[in-house]
Amino acid sequence: MSRYVVSKNGKFGFIDQAGGEVIPLQFDMAGKFNEGVAWVVITQDERRLSGFIDEAGEWVIEPIFSADGWHNMDGSLFSEGVAGIQADNNKMMYINRQGEPICEPIYDQVHPFCEGRGLVCRDGLYGYIDSTGQEVITCQFAINNTFPEHSYFSHGKAMVRFNIGEEGLETSNNFGCINKQGQTVFDPEDNYANAYKEGFSMVGDGHNYYFIDEEGQVPFERTTRQATSFSQGLADFLDFGTGLFGYIDKTGEWVIKPQFKSTFRFTEGLAVVHTKYGKSKGCINLQGELVIEGDFKIILPFENGLAKAHEQNKSGYINKQGDYVWSTAD
């Protein structure tokens, strides 16, 4: 059973895969469903409060938590049985499926658990806690390029920024790799790194980027000027010579030749491509064939058969045939 968050006239609700409204638009804010529940916000006695509902729209964790100023909906996504929530002191903590705290509300940011570790921020520095609420890797790292998700654990490893100076100021831009015990797997050498995906991480100096494997070795020599990652065996890649994007495989060979102004990662067998900046041509399949065509401004990656899309005068969800199942124009 899939549920998709929608909004209209300042209220949020949920539709099913056919576009039918299954949970009325009644919430002030809502996150997407994961592990069968979704974070939602209501106003009660002039206070913004948050809790979690199930796929029938029933409360499974009552709205007793503060939602003032809290907009990190990814942080409130249940993953591995826990979710981030804001406490009355405006600090963050994690709760379990019973709504019970598993740690003290001392964090400025919390992020979804991955492989038994949750990325947290305290006093401007990042570390990791486990599912018992113990800070197993002390907050000591800087943020990863303003994209904290690049420091989530994957394949037992996380890419983090080392060498923090006084008051959390960075004295070096270098990233390295740690394991779940916080031990360095290989030393920092580059000032950009993203999370491991399908066994590879992209690293670079801000101008040139290349892939490394899980041992920190370079599997092929092809470089690019825009960071990317592998998904479904392919990575969208900028070709130096033409200035166009295509897709390479894990040997660095072109599978879909450079021909697009911009590209996005594959999800569910489809990837969004652009022929003009700011305008989406549609979606291609893994063979590079155009299977969805239209005058879209935005198409986000497909999730459970639908993708968020936006045109000149409407937005909503499209299916894999490119047809709207729900839109703001309805």
Short mmCIF file of C-alpha atoms in Angstrom, two decimals:
data_model
loop_
_atom_site.label_atom_id
_atom_site.label_comp_id
_atom_site.label_asym_id
_atom_site.label_seq_id
_atom_site.Cartn_x
_atom_site.Cartn_y
_atom_site.Cartn_z
CA MET A 1 0.00 0.00 0.00
CA SER A 2 1.55 3.30 -1.13
CA ARG A 3 0.67 6.77 0.09
CA TYR A 4 1.87 10.05 -1.44
CA VAL A 5 1.81 13.42 0.28
CA VAL A 6 -0.04 16.24 -1.53
CA SER A 7 -0.85 19.84 -0.65
CA LYS A 8 -3.38 22.40 -1.78
CA ASN A 9 -4.44 25.73 -0.26
CA GLY A 10 -1.94 25.35 2.56
CA LYS A 11 -3.16 21.95 3.75
CA PHE A 12 -1.54 18.54 3.39
CA GLY A 13 -3.02 15.08 2.88
CA PHE A 14 -2.32 11.83 1.05
CA ILE A 15 -3.37 10.06 -2.13
CA ASP A 16 -3.02 6.47 -3.31
CA GLN A 17 -1.24 5.32 -6.47
CA ALA A 18 -4.36 5.90 -8.57
CA GLY A 19 -4.58 9.50 -7.39
CA GLY A 20 -7.52 9.02 -5.06
CA GLU A 21 -7.55 11.01 -1.84
CA VAL A 22 -7.24 8.49 1.00
CA ILE A 23 -6.29 10.81 3.87
CA PRO A 24 -7.98 14.25 3.68
CA LEU A 25 -6.00 17.45 3.27
CA GLN A 26 -6.15 18.50 6.91
CA PHE A 27 -2.57 18.84 8.16
CA ASP A 28 -0.39 21.95 8.40
CA MET A 29 2.62 19.95 7.22
CA ALA A 30 3.35 16.34 6.35
CA GLY A 31 6.29 14.12 5.49
CA LYS A 32 6.27 11.05 3.30
CA PHE A 33 5.42 7.57 4.52
CA ASN A 34 8.17 5.18 5.49
CA GLU A 35 7.92 1.97 7.49
CA GLY A 36 4.14 2.42 7.41
CA VAL A 37 3.94 5.79 9.18
CA ALA A 38 4.24 9.47 8.31
CA TRP A 39 5.08 12.58 10.35
CA VAL A 40 2.33 15.23 10.33
CA VAL A 41 1.71 18.60 11.99
CA ILE A 42 -1.52 20.06 13.35
CA THR A 43 -2.39 23.27 15.19
CA GLN A 44 -3.90 22.74 18.63
CA ASP A 45 -4.60 25.55 21.10
CA GLU A 46 -2.45 27.86 18.96
CA ARG A 47 0.51 25.46 19.15
CA ARG A 48 2.01 23.54 16.25
CA LEU A 49 2.28 19.92 17.33
CA SER A 50 3.52 16.85 15.50
CA GLY A 51 2.95 13.12 15.68
CA PHE A 52 2.73 10.13 13.36
CA ILE A 53 -0.17 8.55 11.48
CA ASP A 54 -0.58 5.16 9.81
CA GLU A 55 -1.70 4.53 6.23
CA ALA A 56 -5.35 4.74 7.28
CA GLY A 57 -4.79 8.20 8.72
CA GLU A 58 -5.04 7.06 12.34
CA TRP A 59 -2.70 8.35 15.01
CA VAL A 60 -0.06 5.81 16.02
CA ILE A 61 1.99 8.38 17.95
CA GLU A 62 -0.17 11.19 19.30
CA PRO A 63 0.66 14.82 18.34
CA ILE A 64 2.40 15.81 21.56
CA PHE A 65 5.73 17.01 20.16
CA SER A 66 6.64 20.60 19.36
CA ALA A 67 6.81 21.50 15.67
CA ASP A 68 7.76 25.16 16.00
CA GLY A 69 10.52 25.91 13.54
CA TRP A 70 11.09 22.25 12.64
CA HIS A 71 11.09 21.66 8.88
CA ASN A 72 13.57 18.80 8.40
CA MET A 73 11.00 16.27 7.25
CA ASP A 74 13.71 13.77 6.29
CA GLY A 75 14.87 13.86 9.90
CA SER A 76 11.36 12.85 11.00
CA LEU A 77 11.27 9.91 8.62
CA PHE A 78 11.03 6.59 10.45
CA SER A 79 13.99 4.42 9.51
CA GLU A 80 15.19 1.30 11.27
CA GLY A 81 12.43 1.79 13.83
CA VAL A 82 13.34 5.30 15.02
CA ALA A 83 12.63 8.87 13.92
CA GLY A 84 13.82 12.36 14.80
CA ILE A 85 11.50 14.72 16.61
CA GLN A 86 11.67 18.18 18.20
CA ALA A 87 11.41 18.48 21.98
CA ASP A 88 9.97 21.39 23.96
CA ASN A 89 13.45 22.86 24.43
CA ASN A 90 13.65 23.16 20.59
CA LYS A 91 16.43 20.56 20.53
CA MET A 92 16.19 17.30 18.64
CA MET A 93 16.03 13.68 19.78
CA TYR A 94 15.02 10.28 18.45
CA ILE A 95 11.92 8.31 19.43
CA ASN A 96 10.92 4.68 18.87
CA ARG A 97 7.66 3.34 17.41
CA GLN A 98 5.97 3.73 20.80
CA GLY A 99 6.85 7.43 20.85
CA GLU A 100 9.41 6.92 23.62
CA PRO A 101 12.70 8.89 23.52
CA ILE A 102 15.82 6.81 22.99
CA CYS A 103 18.19 9.70 23.72
CA GLU A 104 18.22 13.09 25.41
CA PRO A 105 17.04 16.16 23.41
CA ILE A 106 20.50 17.70 23.03
CA TYR A 107 20.99 17.81 19.26
CA ASP A 108 20.65 20.64 16.77
CA GLN A 109 19.99 18.21 13.92
CA VAL A 110 19.14 14.53 13.60
CA HIS A 111 18.98 12.50 10.40
CA PRO A 112 17.55 9.12 9.35
CA PHE A 113 19.26 5.98 10.61
CA CYS A 114 21.33 4.03 8.08
CA GLU A 115 22.95 0.70 8.93
CA GLY A 116 22.44 1.16 12.66
CA ARG A 117 23.85 4.67 12.86
CA GLY A 118 22.06 8.02 13.03
CA LEU A 119 23.90 11.17 11.96
CA VAL A 120 23.52 13.91 14.58
CA CYS A 121 24.78 17.47 15.01
CA ARG A 122 25.68 19.03 18.35
CA ASP A 123 27.28 22.46 18.71
CA GLY A 124 28.05 22.59 15.00
CA LEU A 125 29.86 19.25 14.85
CA TYR A 126 28.64 15.90 13.55
CA GLY A 127 28.80 12.40 14.98
CA TYR A 128 26.69 9.24 15.17
CA ILE A 129 24.45 7.50 17.69
CA ASP A 130 23.23 3.90 17.74
CA SER A 131 19.71 2.54 18.24
CA THR A 132 20.12 2.56 22.03
CA GLY A 133 20.76 6.31 21.97
CA GLN A 134 24.47 6.06 22.71
CA GLU A 135 26.73 8.52 20.90
CA VAL A 136 29.07 5.84 19.61
CA ILE A 137 31.07 8.22 17.40
CA THR A 138 31.57 11.52 19.19
CA CYS A 139 30.44 14.71 17.45
CA GLN A 140 33.73 15.88 15.95
CA PHE A 141 33.29 16.22 12.19
CA ALA A 142 32.25 19.15 10.01
CA ILE A 143 29.26 19.03 7.70
CA ASN A 144 29.75 17.29 4.37
CA ASN A 145 29.37 19.99 1.68
CA THR A 146 26.03 21.21 3.09
CA PHE A 147 24.62 17.78 2.15
CA PRO A 148 24.52 15.77 5.39
CA GLU A 149 23.16 12.74 3.52
CA HIS A 150 26.61 12.33 1.96
CA SER A 151 27.81 11.33 5.44
CA TYR A 152 25.18 8.61 6.01
CA PHE A 153 26.58 5.12 6.47
CA SER A 154 26.51 2.86 3.44
CA HIS A 155 28.31 -0.46 2.97
CA GLY A 156 29.61 -0.09 6.54
CA LYS A 157 31.41 3.17 5.78
CA ALA A 158 30.76 6.91 5.96
CA MET A 159 32.57 9.83 4.35
CA VAL A 160 33.29 12.62 6.84
CA ARG A 161 35.26 15.87 6.98
CA PHE A 162 38.30 15.72 9.25
CA ASN A 163 40.57 18.27 10.95
CA ILE A 164 38.31 20.56 12.94
CA GLY A 165 39.91 23.61 14.53
CA GLU A 166 38.86 25.88 17.36
CA GLU A 167 35.13 26.43 17.84
CA GLY A 168 34.38 23.91 15.11
CA LEU A 169 36.04 25.89 12.34
CA GLU A 170 37.51 23.80 9.56
CA THR A 171 41.28 23.86 9.28
CA SER A 172 41.26 21.52 6.30
CA ASN A 173 38.76 20.73 3.57
CA ASN A 174 39.70 17.08 3.40
CA PHE A 175 37.33 14.14 3.61
CA GLY A 176 38.09 10.61 4.63
CA CYS A 177 36.30 7.37 5.36
CA ILE A 178 35.38 5.88 8.74
CA ASN A 179 33.82 2.59 9.82
CA LYS A 180 31.00 2.10 12.33
CA GLN A 181 33.43 2.26 15.23
CA GLY A 182 34.69 5.66 14.05
CA GLN A 183 38.05 4.28 12.95
CA THR A 184 39.65 5.76 9.84
CA VAL A 185 39.47 3.36 6.89
CA PHE A 186 41.59 5.55 4.66
CA ASP A 187 43.07 8.99 5.17
CA PRO A 188 41.49 12.23 3.94
CA GLU A 189 42.83 13.45 0.61
CA ASP A 190 40.01 15.32 -1.16
CA ASN A 191 37.78 18.25 -0.26
CA TYR A 192 34.61 16.66 -1.64
CA ALA A 193 33.14 13.21 -1.08
CA ASN A 194 29.66 11.75 -1.29
CA ALA A 195 28.18 8.62 0.28
CA TYR A 196 28.98 5.19 -1.09
CA LYS A 197 26.39 4.00 -3.57
CA GLU A 198 26.65 0.57 -5.13
CA GLY A 199 30.24 0.27 -3.95
CA PHE A 200 31.54 3.63 -5.21
CA SER A 201 31.98 7.13 -3.83
CA MET A 202 32.75 10.21 -5.89
CA VAL A 203 35.53 12.42 -4.55
CA GLY A 204 37.27 15.52 -5.85
CA ASP A 205 38.76 18.95 -5.30
CA GLY A 206 35.76 21.05 -6.31
CA HIS A 207 36.81 21.19 -9.96
CA ASN A 208 37.58 17.62 -10.98
CA TYR A 209 35.79 14.55 -9.64
CA TYR A 210 36.44 10.83 -9.90
CA PHE A 211 35.20 7.58 -8.37
CA ILE A 212 36.88 5.50 -5.70
CA ASP A 213 35.94 2.00 -4.55
CA GLU A 214 35.49 0.75 -0.99
CA GLU A 215 39.25 0.40 -0.50
CA GLY A 216 39.84 3.98 -1.61
CA GLN A 217 41.30 2.86 -4.94
CA VAL A 218 40.51 4.47 -8.31
CA PRO A 219 38.73 1.81 -10.44
CA PHE A 220 38.94 3.78 -13.71
CA GLU A 221 40.53 7.06 -14.76
CA ARG A 222 37.54 8.94 -16.18
CA THR A 223 37.00 12.32 -14.46
CA THR A 224 34.24 14.91 -14.60
CA ARG A 225 33.42 18.40 -13.33
CA GLN A 226 30.12 17.62 -11.62
CA ALA A 227 29.60 15.18 -8.77
CA THR A 228 27.36 12.17 -9.23
CA SER A 229 26.75 8.67 -7.88
CA PHE A 230 25.77 5.25 -9.17
CA SER A 231 22.16 4.09 -9.25
CA GLN A 232 20.90 0.95 -10.95
CA GLY A 233 24.39 0.31 -12.28
CA LEU A 234 24.75 3.66 -14.07
CA ALA A 235 26.02 7.12 -13.14
CA ASP A 236 25.06 10.32 -14.94
CA PHE A 237 28.29 11.91 -16.10
CA LEU A 238 29.43 15.19 -17.66
CA ASP A 239 31.65 14.76 -20.71
CA PHE A 240 34.50 17.31 -20.81
CA GLY A 241 34.70 17.38 -24.60
CA THR A 242 31.07 18.06 -25.48
CA GLY A 243 29.82 19.68 -22.29
CA LEU A 244 26.89 17.25 -22.41
CA PHE A 245 25.72 14.56 -20.01
CA GLY A 246 25.33 10.86 -20.54
CA TYR A 247 25.59 7.71 -18.41
CA ILE A 248 28.57 5.47 -17.67
CA ASP A 249 28.76 1.96 -16.23
CA LYS A 250 31.02 0.73 -13.43
CA THR A 251 33.95 0.28 -15.80
CA GLY A 252 33.76 3.94 -16.84
CA GLU A 253 32.40 3.14 -20.31
CA TRP A 254 29.59 5.15 -21.90
CA VAL A 255 26.31 3.21 -21.95
CA ILE A 256 24.16 6.19 -22.92
CA LYS A 257 26.19 8.65 -24.98
CA PRO A 258 26.52 12.32 -23.89
CA GLN A 259 23.56 14.19 -25.40
CA PHE A 260 21.72 16.01 -22.60
CA LYS A 261 22.07 19.44 -20.97
CA SER A 262 21.56 17.87 -17.54
CA THR A 263 20.64 14.50 -16.12
CA PHE A 264 19.52 12.84 -12.90
CA ARG A 265 20.01 9.44 -11.33
CA PHE A 266 17.95 6.40 -12.32
CA THR A 267 15.17 5.22 -10.03
CA GLU A 268 12.75 2.42 -10.87
CA GLY A 269 14.26 2.16 -14.35
CA LEU A 270 13.72 5.81 -15.30
CA ALA A 271 15.84 8.98 -15.21
CA VAL A 272 14.92 12.60 -15.81
CA VAL A 273 16.86 14.37 -18.59
CA HIS A 274 16.91 17.96 -19.83
CA THR A 275 17.56 19.28 -23.31
CA LYS A 276 17.30 22.91 -22.20
CA TYR A 277 18.33 24.39 -18.87
CA GLY A 278 15.30 24.78 -16.63
CA LYS A 279 13.05 22.64 -18.82
CA SER A 280 12.71 18.87 -18.67
CA LYS A 281 12.27 16.87 -21.84
CA GLY A 282 11.05 13.90 -19.87
CA CYS A 283 12.38 10.52 -18.79
CA ILE A 284 14.56 7.88 -20.41
CA ASN A 285 14.84 4.18 -19.64
CA LEU A 286 18.04 2.25 -18.95
CA GLN A 287 18.62 1.87 -22.69
CA GLY A 288 18.48 5.65 -23.19
CA GLU A 289 15.11 5.59 -24.93
CA LEU A 290 12.74 8.50 -24.27
CA VAL A 291 9.65 7.00 -22.64
CA ILE A 292 8.06 10.09 -21.06
CA GLU A 293 7.96 13.31 -23.05
CA GLY A 294 6.41 16.62 -22.15
CA ASP A 295 6.88 20.29 -21.35
CA PHE A 296 7.78 19.71 -17.71
CA LYS A 297 9.75 22.22 -15.68
CA ILE A 298 10.47 19.70 -12.93
CA ILE A 299 10.22 15.95 -12.54
CA LEU A 300 11.55 14.40 -9.35
CA PRO A 301 12.77 10.77 -9.14
CA PHE A 302 10.11 8.06 -9.22
CA GLU A 303 9.11 6.45 -5.93
CA ASN A 304 6.69 3.53 -5.81
CA GLY A 305 5.48 4.13 -9.35
CA LEU A 306 4.85 7.88 -9.21
CA ALA A 307 6.95 11.03 -9.54
CA LYS A 308 6.29 14.62 -8.53
CA ALA A 309 6.07 16.86 -11.60
CA HIS A 310 5.58 20.55 -12.30
CA GLU A 311 4.52 22.39 -15.46
CA GLN A 312 3.72 26.01 -16.15
CA ASN A 313 0.29 26.04 -14.53
CA LYS A 314 0.03 22.85 -12.50
CA SER A 315 1.92 20.38 -10.39
CA GLY A 316 1.20 16.95 -9.00
CA TYR A 317 2.13 13.31 -9.55
CA ILE A 318 2.64 11.51 -12.85
CA ASN A 319 2.77 7.78 -13.52
CA LYS A 320 5.30 5.97 -15.70
CA GLN A 321 3.26 6.78 -18.79
CA GLY A 322 3.68 10.49 -18.08
CA ASP A 323 0.01 11.01 -17.19
CA TYR A 324 -1.08 12.98 -14.15
CA VAL A 325 -2.91 10.89 -11.56
CA TRP A 326 -3.36 13.95 -9.32
CA SER A 327 -2.67 17.64 -9.86
CA THR A 328 -3.34 21.00 -8.28
CA ALA A 329 -5.48 21.84 -11.30
CA ASP A 330 -8.01 19.10 -10.45
#
